[in-house]
Amino acid sequence: MEDIEDLLVGGGAAGFRLPITAAVGMKKKTNNSLLLQPHNSSKVPGTQTIFLKTFGCSHNQSDSEYMAGQLSSFGYAISDDAEGADLWLINTCTVKSPSQSAMDTLISKCKSAKKPLVVAGCVPQGSKDLKELEGVSIVGVQQIDRVVEVVEETLKGHEVRLLNRKTLPALDLPKVRKNKFVEILPINVGCLGACTYCKTKHARGHLGSYTVDSLVGRVKSVVDDGVKEIWLSSEDTGAYGRDIGVNLPILLNAIVAALPTNGSTMLRIGMTNPPYILEHLKEIAHILCHPCVYSFLHVPVQSGSDAILTAMNREYTVGEFRKVVDTLTELVPGMQIATDIICGFPGETDEDFAETVNLIKEYKFSQVHISQFYPRPGTPAARMKKVASNVVKKRSRELTSVFESFTPYNGMEGKIERIWITDIATDQIHLVGHTKGYVQVLVVGPDSLLGSSAMVKITSVGRWSVFGDVIEILTESSDTAIPSDDKDTINKERSSPCGNQEDACVCSPAKPEPCACESDACGSNCCNIAANDPAQNGPTNPSLLLRRKPSPAMVETEGNSNQKLAAGNVHWGLLDTALIGGIFISFLTIVALFLYVGS
């Protein structure tokens, strides 16, 4: 079936939709094995239930949230119940074989259940002729604003394929966020790279950036909606704007200027490759020091060997990667950097792998996303001579063991940190917050703390997260009462003069997204290790399985701008101390007078 490019006839008004059959003369499928009869035709159109499943990176997650928003606005119900749904919508990831295999299994189940099916995302966009996609409706990565049309026609028994487009989807489409406190904001699609192993470029294409004004407008809108974290998502954040005559620092400065000055909403900068950030290192460092920006960045290195980086066509050297890490670490207090490694790339020798291990040992990154090489059909690397699979697995296990031996959060115990709380841990007991450096902090408290900022005392540290006790909830007034530059004068134990240590990445609702391609080009399900990641679709963070029972002393005092939590762990202010001191001095004076009169 040919791609359908235009469903609007005669330039209809925005939001006006013609049935696809009327617009382009569509026909029902004639292949009896794939024929879809109108499903639940007795139902009023727009009242059916849609099962939505998302694979891959934060960009894919944002696309799914936009599709869910549009479907919901037309009356469709979005559900996690596949069996009870009237139609399945699968948003796919093409970065690695496991993700695509999971997609294939889900498509097979859907066909067996004779459910109408729509497949979206990078797999159909990059490989529309796959056998698994025969008889399936398709929505391309830049056609998500037309998902309602595709769903409607698929429910009627039609096969629809929308893949080609020359303009980007609007940013102000209806959206249903997976986490109401986190906005995933795509700043561009595609990239300028040509990595030999990457399939995502086939799907997302060449760089296409949103304008600064449109992005700032979206930021202002979501802040008004109550969003507390904004994740900038991209296949390569550092390349932003090169197609429209601007650059990343220009965008970041404009966004920061639009954020609330009290620090109630934080910005997380998405994955960036070394070549483009090298041009703006000092400017980026300055922005990362801003109190409203997490001091965290995901910079994939992929290999510690220049020979392998050349084979990957990564367009930088290990020395240039070191320059990025060293400069940001020097200029940004409390800076945290995550990186990616691919084990067993074609041609990788024992010496090449040893260089990678030494690089990771030297920097002891708190987050390393380790992936075995997966050849993707149609990429140059798929035609290269492969490393034996048993060697690849051995190297992956060895590097994972090295990484897990690090103790990146030692030294934090006892410190006072400001955190931003946005999620519930998988154990359903702890709340998940992040310091300014995007260190994941697990605390016990009521769900009403979600979306708030708080001061916590770190009580213990684990391999993947730290635990803390909430000592003060910061309201808007108390946020503004403590300028970020003066926080160290209030408590000398604070670790970062940049506004207190640290989402992102993709590893809590913000995890630095790991992957074999680029971090934001894939998802947690394509990584072996994803530290600090409670909210993604990937492997469960070990620290979130710990169960700590809530303390009976934990209470929430409402109506007080400086709520105190946990009896016996009260935070005394200057005024409180002065009052107590005055009472004590008065008492001593009275006792002295009585003794004098008595003598």
JSON list of N, CA, C and O in Angstrom, two decimals, residues 514-564:
[
{"chain": "A", "resi": 514, "resn": "PRO", "atom": "N", "xyz": [20.17, 5.22, 28.17]},
{"chain": "A", "resi": 514, "resn": "PRO", "atom": "CA", "xyz": [21.27, 4.41, 27.72]},
{"chain": "A", "resi": 514, "resn": "PRO", "atom": "C", "xyz": [20.93, 3.81, 26.41]},
{"chain": "A", "resi": 514, "resn": "PRO", "atom": "O", "xyz": [19.82, 3.50, 26.17]},
{"chain": "A", "resi": 515, "resn": "CYS", "atom": "N", "xyz": [21.92, 3.55, 25.61]},
{"chain": "A", "resi": 515, "resn": "CYS", "atom": "CA", "xyz": [21.65, 2.73, 24.49]},
{"chain": "A", "resi": 515, "resn": "CYS", "atom": "C", "xyz": [22.84, 2.48, 23.64]},
{"chain": "A", "resi": 515, "resn": "CYS", "atom": "O", "xyz": [23.88, 3.03, 23.82]},
{"chain": "A", "resi": 516, "resn": "ALA", "atom": "N", "xyz": [22.64, 1.58, 22.72]},
{"chain": "A", "resi": 516, "resn": "ALA", "atom": "CA", "xyz": [23.74, 1.22, 21.86]},
{"chain": "A", "resi": 516, "resn": "ALA", "atom": "C", "xyz": [23.94, 2.26, 20.81]},
{"chain": "A", "resi": 516, "resn": "ALA", "atom": "O", "xyz": [24.97, 2.34, 20.17]},
{"chain": "A", "resi": 517, "resn": "CYS", "atom": "N", "xyz": [22.96, 3.07, 20.62]},
{"chain": "A", "resi": 517, "resn": "CYS", "atom": "CA", "xyz": [23.08, 4.11, 19.60]},
{"chain": "A", "resi": 517, "resn": "CYS", "atom": "C", "xyz": [23.36, 5.39, 20.29]},
{"chain": "A", "resi": 517, "resn": "CYS", "atom": "O", "xyz": [24.45, 5.79, 20.52]},
{"chain": "A", "resi": 518, "resn": "GLU", "atom": "N", "xyz": [22.36, 6.09, 20.67]},
{"chain": "A", "resi": 518, "resn": "GLU", "atom": "CA", "xyz": [22.55, 7.27, 21.49]},
{"chain": "A", "resi": 518, "resn": "GLU", "atom": "C", "xyz": [21.62, 7.08, 22.65]},
{"chain": "A", "resi": 518, "resn": "GLU", "atom": "O", "xyz": [20.68, 6.37, 22.60]},
{"chain": "A", "resi": 519, "resn": "SER", "atom": "N", "xyz": [21.88, 7.82, 23.71]},
{"chain": "A", "resi": 519, "resn": "SER", "atom": "CA", "xyz": [21.08, 7.64, 24.87]},
{"chain": "A", "resi": 519, "resn": "SER", "atom": "C", "xyz": [19.66, 7.95, 24.59]},
{"chain": "A", "resi": 519, "resn": "SER", "atom": "O", "xyz": [18.77, 7.22, 24.91]},
{"chain": "A", "resi": 520, "resn": "ASP", "atom": "N", "xyz": [19.39, 9.08, 24.02]},
{"chain": "A", "resi": 520, "resn": "ASP", "atom": "CA", "xyz": [18.01, 9.44, 23.79]},
{"chain": "A", "resi": 520, "resn": "ASP", "atom": "C", "xyz": [17.47, 8.78, 22.55]},
{"chain": "A", "resi": 520, "resn": "ASP", "atom": "O", "xyz": [16.32, 8.98, 22.21]},
{"chain": "A", "resi": 521, "resn": "ALA", "atom": "N", "xyz": [18.27, 8.02, 21.87]},
{"chain": "A", "resi": 521, "resn": "ALA", "atom": "CA", "xyz": [17.77, 7.34, 20.70]},
{"chain": "A", "resi": 521, "resn": "ALA", "atom": "C", "xyz": [17.29, 5.96, 21.04]},
{"chain": "A", "resi": 521, "resn": "ALA", "atom": "O", "xyz": [16.88, 5.22, 20.19]},
{"chain": "A", "resi": 522, "resn": "CYS", "atom": "N", "xyz": [17.33, 5.59, 22.29]},
{"chain": "A", "resi": 522, "resn": "CYS", "atom": "CA", "xyz": [16.85, 4.27, 22.63]},
{"chain": "A", "resi": 522, "resn": "CYS", "atom": "C", "xyz": [16.21, 4.33, 23.98]},
{"chain": "A", "resi": 522, "resn": "CYS", "atom": "O", "xyz": [15.75, 5.32, 24.40]},
{"chain": "A", "resi": 523, "resn": "GLY", "atom": "N", "xyz": [16.19, 3.26, 24.69]},
{"chain": "A", "resi": 523, "resn": "GLY", "atom": "CA", "xyz": [15.55, 3.29, 25.98]},
{"chain": "A", "resi": 523, "resn": "GLY", "atom": "C", "xyz": [16.23, 2.39, 26.96]},
{"chain": "A", "resi": 523, "resn": "GLY", "atom": "O", "xyz": [17.18, 1.72, 26.67]},
{"chain": "A", "resi": 524, "resn": "SER", "atom": "N", "xyz": [15.69, 2.38, 28.16]},
{"chain": "A", "resi": 524, "resn": "SER", "atom": "CA", "xyz": [16.31, 1.60, 29.21]},
{"chain": "A", "resi": 524, "resn": "SER", "atom": "C", "xyz": [16.29, 0.12, 28.88]},
{"chain": "A", "resi": 524, "resn": "SER", "atom": "O", "xyz": [17.08, -0.64, 29.39]},
{"chain": "A", "resi": 525, "resn": "ASN", "atom": "N", "xyz": [15.36, -0.31, 28.03]},
{"chain": "A", "resi": 525, "resn": "ASN", "atom": "CA", "xyz": [15.31, -1.73, 27.72]},
{"chain": "A", "resi": 525, "resn": "ASN", "atom": "C", "xyz": [16.41, -2.15, 26.77]},
{"chain": "A", "resi": 525, "resn": "ASN", "atom": "O", "xyz": [16.45, -3.29, 26.33]},
{"chain": "A", "resi": 526, "resn": "CYS", "atom": "N", "xyz": [17.31, -1.25, 26.40]},
{"chain": "A", "resi": 526, "resn": "CYS", "atom": "CA", "xyz": [18.42, -1.67, 25.55]},
{"chain": "A", "resi": 526, "resn": "CYS", "atom": "C", "xyz": [19.73, -1.56, 26.29]},
{"chain": "A", "resi": 526, "resn": "CYS", "atom": "O", "xyz": [20.77, -1.45, 25.71]},
{"chain": "A", "resi": 527, "resn": "CYS", "atom": "N", "xyz": [19.67, -1.53, 27.61]},
{"chain": "A", "resi": 527, "resn": "CYS", "atom": "CA", "xyz": [20.89, -1.39, 28.38]},
{"chain": "A", "resi": 527, "resn": "CYS", "atom": "C", "xyz": [21.01, -2.49, 29.41]},
{"chain": "A", "resi": 527, "resn": "CYS", "atom": "O", "xyz": [20.04, -3.02, 29.87]},
{"chain": "A", "resi": 528, "resn": "ASN", "atom": "N", "xyz": [22.24, -2.79, 29.77]},
{"chain": "A", "resi": 528, "resn": "ASN", "atom": "CA", "xyz": [22.47, -3.74, 30.84]},
{"chain": "A", "resi": 528, "resn": "ASN", "atom": "C", "xyz": [22.40, -3.05, 32.19]},
{"chain": "A", "resi": 528, "resn": "ASN", "atom": "O", "xyz": [21.93, -3.60, 33.16]},
{"chain": "A", "resi": 529, "resn": "ILE", "atom": "N", "xyz": [22.94, -1.83, 32.26]},
{"chain": "A", "resi": 529, "resn": "ILE", "atom": "CA", "xyz": [23.01, -1.11, 33.53]},
{"chain": "A", "resi": 529, "resn": "ILE", "atom": "C", "xyz": [22.38, 0.25, 33.34]},
{"chain": "A", "resi": 529, "resn": "ILE", "atom": "O", "xyz": [22.71, 0.98, 32.44]},
{"chain": "A", "resi": 530, "resn": "ALA", "atom": "N", "xyz": [21.43, 0.59, 34.20]},
{"chain": "A", "resi": 530, "resn": "ALA", "atom": "CA", "xyz": [20.84, 1.92, 34.17]},
{"chain": "A", "resi": 530, "resn": "ALA", "atom": "C", "xyz": [20.67, 2.39, 35.59]},
{"chain": "A", "resi": 530, "resn": "ALA", "atom": "O", "xyz": [19.66, 2.18, 36.22]},
{"chain": "A", "resi": 531, "resn": "ALA", "atom": "N", "xyz": [21.67, 3.03, 36.12]},
{"chain": "A", "resi": 531, "resn": "ALA", "atom": "CA", "xyz": [21.62, 3.46, 37.51]},
{"chain": "A", "resi": 531, "resn": "ALA", "atom": "C", "xyz": [20.61, 4.56, 37.68]},
{"chain": "A", "resi": 531, "resn": "ALA", "atom": "O", "xyz": [20.38, 5.36, 36.80]},
{"chain": "A", "resi": 532, "resn": "ASN", "atom": "N", "xyz": [20.00, 4.63, 38.86]},
{"chain": "A", "resi": 532, "resn": "ASN", "atom": "CA", "xyz": [19.05, 5.69, 39.21]},
{"chain": "A", "resi": 532, "resn": "ASN", "atom": "C", "xyz": [17.84, 5.72, 38.31]},
{"chain": "A", "resi": 532, "resn": "ASN", "atom": "O", "xyz": [17.45, 6.76, 37.85]},
{"chain": "A", "resi": 533, "resn": "ASP", "atom": "N", "xyz": [17.20, 4.60, 38.04]},
{"chain": "A", "resi": 533, "resn": "ASP", "atom": "CA", "xyz": [16.11, 4.59, 37.08]},
{"chain": "A", "resi": 533, "resn": "ASP", "atom": "C", "xyz": [14.85, 3.94, 37.58]},
{"chain": "A", "resi": 533, "resn": "ASP", "atom": "O", "xyz": [14.57, 2.82, 37.24]},
{"chain": "A", "resi": 534, "resn": "PRO", "atom": "N", "xyz": [14.05, 4.61, 38.39]},
{"chain": "A", "resi": 534, "resn": "PRO", "atom": "CA", "xyz": [12.87, 3.98, 38.92]},
{"chain": "A", "resi": 534, "resn": "PRO", "atom": "C", "xyz": [11.67, 4.02, 38.02]},
{"chain": "A", "resi": 534, "resn": "PRO", "atom": "O", "xyz": [10.74, 3.31, 38.22]},
{"chain": "A", "resi": 535, "resn": "ALA", "atom": "N", "xyz": [11.66, 4.91, 37.02]},
{"chain": "A", "resi": 535, "resn": "ALA", "atom": "CA", "xyz": [10.42, 5.13, 36.32]},
{"chain": "A", "resi": 535, "resn": "ALA", "atom": "C", "xyz": [10.42, 4.69, 34.88]},
{"chain": "A", "resi": 535, "resn": "ALA", "atom": "O", "xyz": [9.48, 4.91, 34.17]},
{"chain": "A", "resi": 536, "resn": "GLN", "atom": "N", "xyz": [11.50, 4.07, 34.41]},
{"chain": "A", "resi": 536, "resn": "GLN", "atom": "CA", "xyz": [11.56, 3.71, 33.00]},
{"chain": "A", "resi": 536, "resn": "GLN", "atom": "C", "xyz": [11.05, 2.31, 32.77]},
{"chain": "A", "resi": 536, "resn": "GLN", "atom": "O", "xyz": [10.74, 1.57, 33.67]},
{"chain": "A", "resi": 537, "resn": "ASN", "atom": "N", "xyz": [11.00, 1.93, 31.49]},
{"chain": "A", "resi": 537, "resn": "ASN", "atom": "CA", "xyz": [10.48, 0.63, 31.13]},
{"chain": "A", "resi": 537, "resn": "ASN", "atom": "C", "xyz": [11.52, -0.47, 31.25]},
{"chain": "A", "resi": 537, "resn": "ASN", "atom": "O", "xyz": [11.25, -1.62, 30.99]},
{"chain": "A", "resi": 538, "resn": "GLY", "atom": "N", "xyz": [12.74, -0.12, 31.58]},
{"chain": "A", "resi": 538, "resn": "GLY", "atom": "CA", "xyz": [13.85, -1.06, 31.53]},
{"chain": "A", "resi": 538, "resn": "GLY", "atom": "C", "xyz": [13.99, -1.87, 32.80]},
{"chain": "A", "resi": 538, "resn": "GLY", "atom": "O", "xyz": [13.08, -2.02, 33.59]},
{"chain": "A", "resi": 539, "resn": "PRO", "atom": "N", "xyz": [15.19, -2.39, 33.03]},
{"chain": "A", "resi": 539, "resn": "PRO", "atom": "CA", "xyz": [15.45, -3.25, 34.18]},
{"chain": "A", "resi": 539, "resn": "PRO", "atom": "C", "xyz": [15.17, -2.52, 35.48]},
{"chain": "A", "resi": 539, "resn": "PRO", "atom": "O", "xyz": [15.39, -1.33, 35.60]},
{"chain": "A", "resi": 540, "resn": "THR", "atom": "N", "xyz": [14.64, -3.24, 36.45]},
{"chain": "A", "resi": 540, "resn": "THR", "atom": "CA", "xyz": [14.30, -2.62, 37.73]},
{"chain": "A", "resi": 540, "resn": "THR", "atom": "C", "xyz": [15.56, -2.24, 38.48]},
{"chain": "A", "resi": 540, "resn": "THR", "atom": "O", "xyz": [16.50, -3.00, 38.57]},
{"chain": "A", "resi": 541, "resn": "ASN", "atom": "N", "xyz": [15.56, -1.03, 39.02]},
{"chain": "A", "resi": 541, "resn": "ASN", "atom": "CA", "xyz": [16.69, -0.57, 39.82]},
{"chain": "A", "resi": 541, "resn": "ASN", "atom": "C", "xyz": [16.74, -1.38, 41.11]},
{"chain": "A", "resi": 541, "resn": "ASN", "atom": "O", "xyz": [15.78, -1.42, 41.86]},
{"chain": "A", "resi": 542, "resn": "PRO", "atom": "N", "xyz": [17.86, -2.04, 41.40]},
{"chain": "A", "resi": 542, "resn": "PRO", "atom": "CA", "xyz": [17.93, -2.89, 42.60]},
{"chain": "A", "resi": 542, "resn": "PRO", "atom": "C", "xyz": [17.59, -2.14, 43.88]},
{"chain": "A", "resi": 542, "resn": "PRO", "atom": "O", "xyz": [16.99, -2.70, 44.77]},
{"chain": "A", "resi": 543, "resn": "SER", "atom": "N", "xyz": [17.96, -0.87, 43.96]},
{"chain": "A", "resi": 543, "resn": "SER", "atom": "CA", "xyz": [17.75, -0.13, 45.20]},
{"chain": "A", "resi": 543, "resn": "SER", "atom": "C", "xyz": [16.28, 0.07, 45.49]},
{"chain": "A", "resi": 543, "resn": "SER", "atom": "O", "xyz": [15.88, 0.24, 46.62]},
{"chain": "A", "resi": 544, "resn": "LEU", "atom": "N", "xyz": [15.44, 0.04, 44.46]},
{"chain": "A", "resi": 544, "resn": "LEU", "atom": "CA", "xyz": [14.03, 0.31, 44.66]},
{"chain": "A", "resi": 544, "resn": "LEU", "atom": "C", "xyz": [13.28, -0.90, 45.18]},
{"chain": "A", "resi": 544, "resn": "LEU", "atom": "O", "xyz": [12.10, -0.83, 45.47]},
{"chain": "A", "resi": 545, "resn": "LEU", "atom": "N", "xyz": [13.95, -2.03, 45.29]},
{"chain": "A", "resi": 545, "resn": "LEU", "atom": "CA", "xyz": [13.31, -3.22, 45.82]},
{"chain": "A", "resi": 545, "resn": "LEU", "atom": "C", "xyz": [13.44, -3.27, 47.34]},
{"chain": "A", "resi": 545, "resn": "LEU", "atom": "O", "xyz": [12.83, -4.10, 47.99]},
{"chain": "A", "resi": 546, "resn": "LEU", "atom": "N", "xyz": [14.26, -2.40, 47.90]},
{"chain": "A", "resi": 546, "resn": "LEU", "atom": "CA", "xyz": [14.42, -2.36, 49.35]},
{"chain": "A", "resi": 546, "resn": "LEU", "atom": "C", "xyz": [13.14, -1.86, 49.99]},
{"chain": "A", "resi": 546, "resn": "LEU", "atom": "O", "xyz": [12.55, -0.89, 49.52]},
{"chain": "A", "resi": 547, "resn": "ARG", "atom": "N", "xyz": [12.71, -2.49, 51.05]},
{"chain": "A", "resi": 547, "resn": "ARG", "atom": "CA", "xyz": [11.47, -2.08, 51.68]},
{"chain": "A", "resi": 547, "resn": "ARG", "atom": "C", "xyz": [11.77, -1.54, 53.07]},
{"chain": "A", "resi": 547, "resn": "ARG", "atom": "O", "xyz": [12.22, -2.27, 53.95]},
{"chain": "A", "resi": 548, "resn": "ARG", "atom": "N", "xyz": [11.52, -0.28, 53.26]},
{"chain": "A", "resi": 548, "resn": "ARG", "atom": "CA", "xyz": [11.70, 0.34, 54.57]},
{"chain": "A", "resi": 548, "resn": "ARG", "atom": "C", "xyz": [10.35, 0.81, 55.05]},
{"chain": "A", "resi": 548, "resn": "ARG", "atom": "O", "xyz": [9.68, 1.59, 54.39]},
{"chain": "A", "resi": 549, "resn": "LYS", "atom": "N", "xyz": [9.91, 0.30, 56.20]},
{"chain": "A", "resi": 549, "resn": "LYS", "atom": "CA", "xyz": [8.58, 0.64, 56.68]},
{"chain": "A", "resi": 549, "resn": "LYS", "atom": "C", "xyz": [8.55, 2.09, 57.13]},
{"chain": "A", "resi": 549, "resn": "LYS", "atom": "O", "xyz": [9.48, 2.60, 57.72]},
{"chain": "A", "resi": 550, "resn": "PRO", "atom": "N", "xyz": [7.42, 2.78, 56.84]},
{"chain": "A", "resi": 550, "resn": "PRO", "atom": "CA", "xyz": [7.30, 4.18, 57.26]},
{"chain": "A", "resi": 550, "resn": "PRO", "atom": "C", "xyz": [7.43, 4.30, 58.77]},
{"chain": "A", "resi": 550, "resn": "PRO", "atom": "O", "xyz": [6.92, 3.48, 59.53]},
{"chain": "A", "resi": 551, "resn": "SER", "atom": "N", "xyz": [8.12, 5.33, 59.20]},
{"chain": "A", "resi": 551, "resn": "SER", "atom": "CA", "xyz": [8.26, 5.59, 60.63]},
{"chain": "A", "resi": 551, "resn": "SER", "atom": "C", "xyz": [6.94, 6.06, 61.21]},
{"chain": "A", "resi": 551, "resn": "SER", "atom": "O", "xyz": [6.27, 6.90, 60.65]},
{"chain": "A", "resi": 552, "resn": "PRO", "atom": "N", "xyz": [6.52, 5.50, 62.38]},
{"chain": "A", "resi": 552, "resn": "PRO", "atom": "CA", "xyz": [5.26, 5.94, 62.99]},
{"chain": "A", "resi": 552, "resn": "PRO", "atom": "C", "xyz": [5.30, 7.41, 63.38]},
{"chain": "A", "resi": 552, "resn": "PRO", "atom": "O", "xyz": [4.27, 8.02, 63.61]},
{"chain": "A", "resi": 553, "resn": "ALA", "atom": "N", "xyz": [6.51, 7.97, 63.46]},
{"chain": "A", "resi": 553, "resn": "ALA", "atom": "CA", "xyz": [6.61, 9.39, 63.85]},
{"chain": "A", "resi": 553, "resn": "ALA", "atom": "C", "xyz": [6.38, 10.31, 62.67]},
{"chain": "A", "resi": 553, "resn": "ALA", "atom": "O", "xyz": [6.27, 11.51, 62.86]},
{"chain": "A", "resi": 554, "resn": "MET", "atom": "N", "xyz": [6.29, 9.74, 61.45]},
{"chain": "A", "resi": 554, "resn": "MET", "atom": "CA", "xyz": [6.16, 10.58, 60.27]},
{"chain": "A", "resi": 554, "resn": "MET", "atom": "C", "xyz": [4.76, 11.16, 60.19]},
{"chain": "A", "resi": 554, "resn": "MET", "atom": "O", "xyz": [3.77, 10.45, 60.15]},
{"chain": "A", "resi": 555, "resn": "VAL", "atom": "N", "xyz": [4.65, 12.45, 60.19]},
{"chain": "A", "resi": 555, "resn": "VAL", "atom": "CA", "xyz": [3.36, 13.12, 60.10]},
{"chain": "A", "resi": 555, "resn": "VAL", "atom": "C", "xyz": [3.48, 14.25, 59.12]},
{"chain": "A", "resi": 555, "resn": "VAL", "atom": "O", "xyz": [4.55, 14.72, 58.81]},
{"chain": "A", "resi": 556, "resn": "GLU", "atom": "N", "xyz": [2.33, 14.72, 58.67]},
{"chain": "A", "resi": 556, "resn": "GLU", "atom": "CA", "xyz": [2.33, 15.88, 57.78]},
{"chain": "A", "resi": 556, "resn": "GLU", "atom": "C", "xyz": [1.51, 16.98, 58.42]},
{"chain": "A", "resi": 556, "resn": "GLU", "atom": "O", "xyz": [0.35, 16.79, 58.74]},
{"chain": "A", "resi": 557, "resn": "THR", "atom": "N", "xyz": [2.10, 18.11, 58.63]},
{"chain": "A", "resi": 557, "resn": "THR", "atom": "CA", "xyz": [1.42, 19.25, 59.22]},
{"chain": "A", "resi": 557, "resn": "THR", "atom": "C", "xyz": [0.95, 20.17, 58.13]},
{"chain": "A", "resi": 557, "resn": "THR", "atom": "O", "xyz": [1.77, 20.75, 57.43]},
{"chain": "A", "resi": 558, "resn": "GLU", "atom": "N", "xyz": [-0.35, 20.31, 57.95]},
{"chain": "A", "resi": 558, "resn": "GLU", "atom": "CA", "xyz": [-0.87, 21.12, 56.86]},
{"chain": "A", "resi": 558, "resn": "GLU", "atom": "C", "xyz": [-1.05, 22.56, 57.30]},
{"chain": "A", "resi": 558, "resn": "GLU", "atom": "O", "xyz": [-1.25, 22.87, 58.46]},
{"chain": "A", "resi": 559, "resn": "GLY", "atom": "N", "xyz": [-0.99, 23.46, 56.31]},
{"chain": "A", "resi": 559, "resn": "GLY", "atom": "CA", "xyz": [-1.24, 24.86, 56.57]},
{"chain": "A", "resi": 559, "resn": "GLY", "atom": "C", "xyz": [-0.06, 25.61, 57.15]},
{"chain": "A", "resi": 559, "resn": "GLY", "atom": "O", "xyz": [-0.19, 26.74, 57.57]},
{"chain": "A", "resi": 560, "resn": "ASN", "atom": "N", "xyz": [1.08, 24.98, 57.23]},
{"chain": "A", "resi": 560, "resn": "ASN", "atom": "CA", "xyz": [2.26, 25.63, 57.78]},
{"chain": "A", "resi": 560, "resn": "ASN", "atom": "C", "xyz": [3.28, 25.79, 56.68]},
{"chain": "A", "resi": 560, "resn": "ASN", "atom": "O", "xyz": [3.65, 24.84, 56.03]},
{"chain": "A", "resi": 561, "resn": "SER", "atom": "N", "xyz": [3.73, 27.01, 56.43]},
{"chain": "A", "resi": 561, "resn": "SER", "atom": "CA", "xyz": [4.64, 27.25, 55.31]},
{"chain": "A", "resi": 561, "resn": "SER", "atom": "C", "xyz": [5.97, 26.54, 55.49]},
{"chain": "A", "resi": 561, "resn": "SER", "atom": "O", "xyz": [6.69, 26.31, 54.53]},
{"chain": "A", "resi": 562, "resn": "ASN", "atom": "N", "xyz": [6.34, 26.23, 56.73]},
{"chain": "A", "resi": 562, "resn": "ASN", "atom": "CA", "xyz": [7.57, 25.46, 56.97]},
{"chain": "A", "resi": 562, "resn": "ASN", "atom": "C", "xyz": [7.20, 24.20, 57.73]},
{"chain": "A", "resi": 562, "resn": "ASN", "atom": "O", "xyz": [7.38, 24.09, 58.93]},
{"chain": "A", "resi": 563, "resn": "GLN", "atom": "N", "xyz": [6.66, 23.20, 57.00]},
{"chain": "A", "resi": 563, "resn": "GLN", "atom": "CA", "xyz": [6.19, 21.99, 57.65]},
{"chain": "A", "resi": 563, "resn": "GLN", "atom": "C", "xyz": [7.36, 21.22, 58.22]},
{"chain": "A", "resi": 563, "resn": "GLN", "atom": "O", "xyz": [8.38, 21.07, 57.59]},
{"chain": "A", "resi": 564, "resn": "LYS", "atom": "N", "xyz": [7.17, 20.69, 59.43]},
{"chain": "A", "resi": 564, "resn": "LYS", "atom": "CA", "xyz": [8.21, 19.90, 60.07]},
{"chain": "A", "resi": 564, "resn": "LYS", "atom": "C", "xyz": [7.79, 18.44, 60.05]},
{"chain": "A", "resi": 564, "resn": "LYS", "atom": "O", "xyz": [6.66, 18.12, 60.43]}
]
